[in-house]
Coordinates of C-alpha atoms in Angstrom, one line a residue:
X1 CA 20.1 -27.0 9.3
X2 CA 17.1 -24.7 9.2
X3 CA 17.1 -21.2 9.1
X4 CA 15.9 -19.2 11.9
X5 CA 13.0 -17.1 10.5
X6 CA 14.8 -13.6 12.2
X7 CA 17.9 -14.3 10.2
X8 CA 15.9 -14.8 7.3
X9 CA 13.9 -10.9 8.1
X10 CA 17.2 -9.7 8.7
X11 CA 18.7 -10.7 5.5
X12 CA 15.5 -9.9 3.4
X13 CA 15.8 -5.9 4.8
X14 CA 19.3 -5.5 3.4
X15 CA 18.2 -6.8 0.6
X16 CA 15.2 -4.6 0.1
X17 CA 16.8 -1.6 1.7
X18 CA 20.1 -2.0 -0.5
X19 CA 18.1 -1.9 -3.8
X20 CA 17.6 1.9 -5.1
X21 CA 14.5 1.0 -6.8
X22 CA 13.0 -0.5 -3.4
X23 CA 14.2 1.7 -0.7
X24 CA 13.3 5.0 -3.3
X25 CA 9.9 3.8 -3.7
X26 CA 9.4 3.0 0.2
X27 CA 10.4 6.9 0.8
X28 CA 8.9 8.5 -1.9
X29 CA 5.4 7.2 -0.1
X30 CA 6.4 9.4 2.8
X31 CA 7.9 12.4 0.6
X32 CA 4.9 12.4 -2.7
X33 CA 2.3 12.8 0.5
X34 CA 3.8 15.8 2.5
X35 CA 5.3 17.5 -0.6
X36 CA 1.6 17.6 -1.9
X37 CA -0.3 17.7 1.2
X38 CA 2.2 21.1 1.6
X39 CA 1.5 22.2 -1.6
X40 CA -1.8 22.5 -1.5
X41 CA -2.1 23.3 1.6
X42 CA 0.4 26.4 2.3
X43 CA -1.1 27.6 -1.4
X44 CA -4.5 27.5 -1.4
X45 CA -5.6 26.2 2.1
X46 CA -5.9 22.4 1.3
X47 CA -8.0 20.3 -1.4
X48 CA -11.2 22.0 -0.6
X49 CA -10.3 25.6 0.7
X50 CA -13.8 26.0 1.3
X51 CA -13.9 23.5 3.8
X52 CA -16.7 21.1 1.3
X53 CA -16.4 17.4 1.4
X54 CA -15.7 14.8 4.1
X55 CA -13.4 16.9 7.1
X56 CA -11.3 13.5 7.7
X57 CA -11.1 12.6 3.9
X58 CA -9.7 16.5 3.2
X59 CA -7.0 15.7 6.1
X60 CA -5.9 12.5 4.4
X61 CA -6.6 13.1 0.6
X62 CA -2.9 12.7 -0.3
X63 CA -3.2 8.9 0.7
X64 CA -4.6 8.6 -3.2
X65 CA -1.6 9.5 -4.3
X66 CA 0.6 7.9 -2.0
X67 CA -0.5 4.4 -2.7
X68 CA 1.3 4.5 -6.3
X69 CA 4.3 4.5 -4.4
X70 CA 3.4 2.0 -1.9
X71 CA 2.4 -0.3 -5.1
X72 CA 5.8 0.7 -6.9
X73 CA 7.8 -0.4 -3.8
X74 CA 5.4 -3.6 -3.2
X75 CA 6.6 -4.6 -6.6
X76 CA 10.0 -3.7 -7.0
X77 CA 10.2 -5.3 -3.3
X78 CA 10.0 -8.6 -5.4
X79 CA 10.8 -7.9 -9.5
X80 CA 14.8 -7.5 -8.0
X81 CA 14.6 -11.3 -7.3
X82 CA 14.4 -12.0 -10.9
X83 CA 17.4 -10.3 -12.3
X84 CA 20.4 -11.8 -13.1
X85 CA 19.0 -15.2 -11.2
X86 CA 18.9 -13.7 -8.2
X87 CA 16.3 -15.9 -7.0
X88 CA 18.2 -18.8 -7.3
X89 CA 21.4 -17.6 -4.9
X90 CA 18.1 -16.7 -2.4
X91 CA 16.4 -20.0 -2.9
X92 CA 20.3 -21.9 -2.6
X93 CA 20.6 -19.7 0.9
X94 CA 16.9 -20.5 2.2
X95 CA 16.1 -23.6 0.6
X96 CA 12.5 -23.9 2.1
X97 CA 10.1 -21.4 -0.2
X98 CA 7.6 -20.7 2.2
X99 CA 9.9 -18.9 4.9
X100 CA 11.4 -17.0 2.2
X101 CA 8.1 -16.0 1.1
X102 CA 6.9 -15.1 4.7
X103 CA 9.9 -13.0 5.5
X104 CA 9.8 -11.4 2.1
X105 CA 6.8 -10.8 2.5
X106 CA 7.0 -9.4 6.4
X107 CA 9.8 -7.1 5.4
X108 CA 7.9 -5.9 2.7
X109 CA 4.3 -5.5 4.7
X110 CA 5.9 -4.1 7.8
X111 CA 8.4 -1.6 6.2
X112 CA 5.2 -0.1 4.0
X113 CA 3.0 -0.3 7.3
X114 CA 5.5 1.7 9.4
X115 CA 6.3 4.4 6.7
X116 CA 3.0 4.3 5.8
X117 CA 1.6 5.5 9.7
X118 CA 4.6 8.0 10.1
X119 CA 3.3 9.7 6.7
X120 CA -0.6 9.7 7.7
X121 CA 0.4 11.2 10.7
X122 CA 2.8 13.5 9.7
X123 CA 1.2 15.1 6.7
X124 CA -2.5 15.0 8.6
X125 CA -0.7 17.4 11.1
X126 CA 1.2 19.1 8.8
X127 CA -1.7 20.3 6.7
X128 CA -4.0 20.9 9.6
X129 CA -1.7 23.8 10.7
X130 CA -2.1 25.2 7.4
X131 CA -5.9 24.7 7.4
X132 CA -7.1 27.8 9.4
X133 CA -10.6 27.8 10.2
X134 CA -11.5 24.4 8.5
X135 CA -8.6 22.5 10.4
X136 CA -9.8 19.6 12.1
X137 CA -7.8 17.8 15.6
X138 CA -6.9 14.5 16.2
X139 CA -9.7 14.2 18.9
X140 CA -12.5 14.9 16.0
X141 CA -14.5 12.1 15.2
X142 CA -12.6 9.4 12.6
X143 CA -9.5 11.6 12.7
X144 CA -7.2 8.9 14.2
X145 CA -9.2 5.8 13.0
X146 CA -8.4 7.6 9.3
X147 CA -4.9 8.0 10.5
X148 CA -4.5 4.6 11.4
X149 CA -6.5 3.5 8.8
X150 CA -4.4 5.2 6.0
X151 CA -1.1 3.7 7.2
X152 CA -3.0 0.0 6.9
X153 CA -4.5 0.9 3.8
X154 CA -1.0 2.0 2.3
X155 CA 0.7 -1.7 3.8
X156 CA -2.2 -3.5 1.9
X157 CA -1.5 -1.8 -1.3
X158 CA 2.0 -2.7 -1.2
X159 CA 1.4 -6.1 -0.5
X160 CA -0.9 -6.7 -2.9
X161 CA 1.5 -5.9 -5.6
X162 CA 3.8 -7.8 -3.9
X163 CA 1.6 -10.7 -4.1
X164 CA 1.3 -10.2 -7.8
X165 CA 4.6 -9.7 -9.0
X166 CA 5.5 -12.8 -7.8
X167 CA 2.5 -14.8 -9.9
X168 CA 3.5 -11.9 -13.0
X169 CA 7.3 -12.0 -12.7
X170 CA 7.5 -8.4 -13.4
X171 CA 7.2 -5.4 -11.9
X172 CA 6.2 -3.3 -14.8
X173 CA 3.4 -6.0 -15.7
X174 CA 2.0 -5.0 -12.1
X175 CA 2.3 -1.3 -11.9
X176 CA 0.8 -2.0 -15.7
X177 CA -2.4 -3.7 -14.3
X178 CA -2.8 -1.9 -10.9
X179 CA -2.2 1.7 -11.4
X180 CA -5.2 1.9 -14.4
X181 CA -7.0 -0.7 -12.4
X182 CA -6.8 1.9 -9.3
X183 CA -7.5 4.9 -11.3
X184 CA -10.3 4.4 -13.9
X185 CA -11.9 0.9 -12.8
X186 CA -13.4 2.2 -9.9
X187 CA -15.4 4.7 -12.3
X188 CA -16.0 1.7 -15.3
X189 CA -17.5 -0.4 -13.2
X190 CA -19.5 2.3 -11.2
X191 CA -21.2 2.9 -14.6
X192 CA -22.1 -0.9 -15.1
X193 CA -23.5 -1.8 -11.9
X194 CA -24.0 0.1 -9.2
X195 CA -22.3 -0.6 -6.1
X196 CA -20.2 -3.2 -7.2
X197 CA -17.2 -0.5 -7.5
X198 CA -17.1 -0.4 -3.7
X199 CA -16.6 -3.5 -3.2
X200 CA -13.0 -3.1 -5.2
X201 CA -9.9 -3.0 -3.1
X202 CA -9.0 0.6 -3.1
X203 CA -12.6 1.7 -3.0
X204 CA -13.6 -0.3 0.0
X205 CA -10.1 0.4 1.8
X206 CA -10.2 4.1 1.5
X207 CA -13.8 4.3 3.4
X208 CA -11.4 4.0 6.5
X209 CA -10.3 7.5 5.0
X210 CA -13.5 9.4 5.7
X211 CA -15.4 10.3 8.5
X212 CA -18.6 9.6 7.1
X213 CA -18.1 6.9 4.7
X214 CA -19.8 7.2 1.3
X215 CA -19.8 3.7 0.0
X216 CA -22.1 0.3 1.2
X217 CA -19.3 -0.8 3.4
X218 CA -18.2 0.5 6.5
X219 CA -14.5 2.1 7.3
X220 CA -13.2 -1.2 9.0
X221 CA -15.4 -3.6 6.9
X222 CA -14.4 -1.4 3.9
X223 CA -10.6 -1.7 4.9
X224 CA -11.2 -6.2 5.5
X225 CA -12.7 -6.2 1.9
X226 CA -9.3 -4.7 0.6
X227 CA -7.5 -7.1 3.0
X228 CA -9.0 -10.1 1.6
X229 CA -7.9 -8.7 -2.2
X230 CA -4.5 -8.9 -0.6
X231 CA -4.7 -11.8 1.0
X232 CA -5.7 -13.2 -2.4
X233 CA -3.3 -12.0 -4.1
X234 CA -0.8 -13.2 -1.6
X235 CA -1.9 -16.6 -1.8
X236 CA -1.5 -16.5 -5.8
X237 CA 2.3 -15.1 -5.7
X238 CA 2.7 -17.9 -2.6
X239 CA 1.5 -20.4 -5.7
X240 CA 3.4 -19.6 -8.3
X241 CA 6.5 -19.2 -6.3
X242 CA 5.8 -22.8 -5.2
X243 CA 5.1 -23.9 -8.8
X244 CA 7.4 -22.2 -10.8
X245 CA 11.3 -22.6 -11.5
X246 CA 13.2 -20.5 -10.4

């Protein structure tokens, strides 16, 4: 008897929810971006209390540092599946791999992309009361395609990771290979060749961030270059699910 799909969702979110490392990661995106957005914002009057740089990209700065977490929970979303042969009792309950991947993967992508809006939006009005003179409304141009945007962006992240811990097997190996890879490859390969940077995931998905982009890609192109990283990476993990033992 095949499993309905829903059953399959269902079960996946306890799963996900009931594991400290998963659920914790999934909040801390919402609670690293407002406790910094606050921070900074209540302190000193926001990132730039000047009111330099990109008004939308000011708003929504904290993003940066909210897509560590959106990575971390991404990976531990999956690395829990291969403790204590865990996969096994999931693959013995939902025989068929690829609907265990999709739901995994569904629970995983829509959890991120629902926590990930409620915290664009909540912190980008949050720090705009704080703002005084340089605060910016929702009406101003890019302000709610950036809001949108960021929550997107934040899904992708996390299922990119996802996508890789499954090929890697581990969740440290992933945070291992992303988190430099997000911080100081962007600037290595910006020295090398020019251009080529923006066309990395988080570089192109975080024009959606600004409301005059700075890169060679646009805020939605910018934002399909990073989903097309994830969809590769999904398509890897999908592989070596397949392939693999369990």
């Amino acid at each position: 008897m095949t499993v309905p799909f829903t059953a399959v969702v269902r079960s996946e979110w306890i799963k996900i929810s009931s594991v400290r490392a998963s659920s914790g990661s999934l909040l801390a995106i919402f609670v690293v971006a407002l406790a910094l957005n606050l921070a900074l914002y209540v302190s000193v009057g926001g990132p730039e209390p000047d009111g330099a740089g990109d008004p939308v990209f000011r708003a929504l700065f904290q993003t940066n540092y909210a897509q560590l977490a959106a990575i971390a929970f991404g990976a531990t979303a999956v690395s829990s599946e291969y403790l204590n042969g865990a996969l096994r009792n999931s693959l013995a309950a939902v025989p068929r791999r690829g609907l265990l991947y999709a739901a995994k993967a569904a629970v995983t992508g829509g959890a991120a992309l629902v926590v990930g809006l409620v915290t664009s939006f909540t912190t980008f009005f949050a720090g705009q009361a704080f703002a005084g003179e340089h605060a910016i409304g929702i009406g101003d141009p890019g302000a709610l395609r950036g809001c949108f945007g960021a929550g997107i962006y934040l899904a992708l992240m996390a299922l990119l990771a996802f996508g890789l811990t499954f090929l890697l097997r581990s969740a440290v190996a992933t945070l291992s290979i992303l988190t430099p890879a997000l911080l100081m490859l962007p600037f290595v390969i910006g020295d090398v060749a020019a251009g080529a940077a923006d066309y990395l995931p988080d570089r192109a998905g975080r024009q959606i961030l600004y409301q005059d982009p700075v890169g060679q890609v646009g805020p939605w192109a910018g934002l399909g270059v990073a989903a097309l990283w994830t969809a590769a990476a999904l398509l890897a993990g999908w592989w070596a699910m397949r392939r693999r033992d369990a």
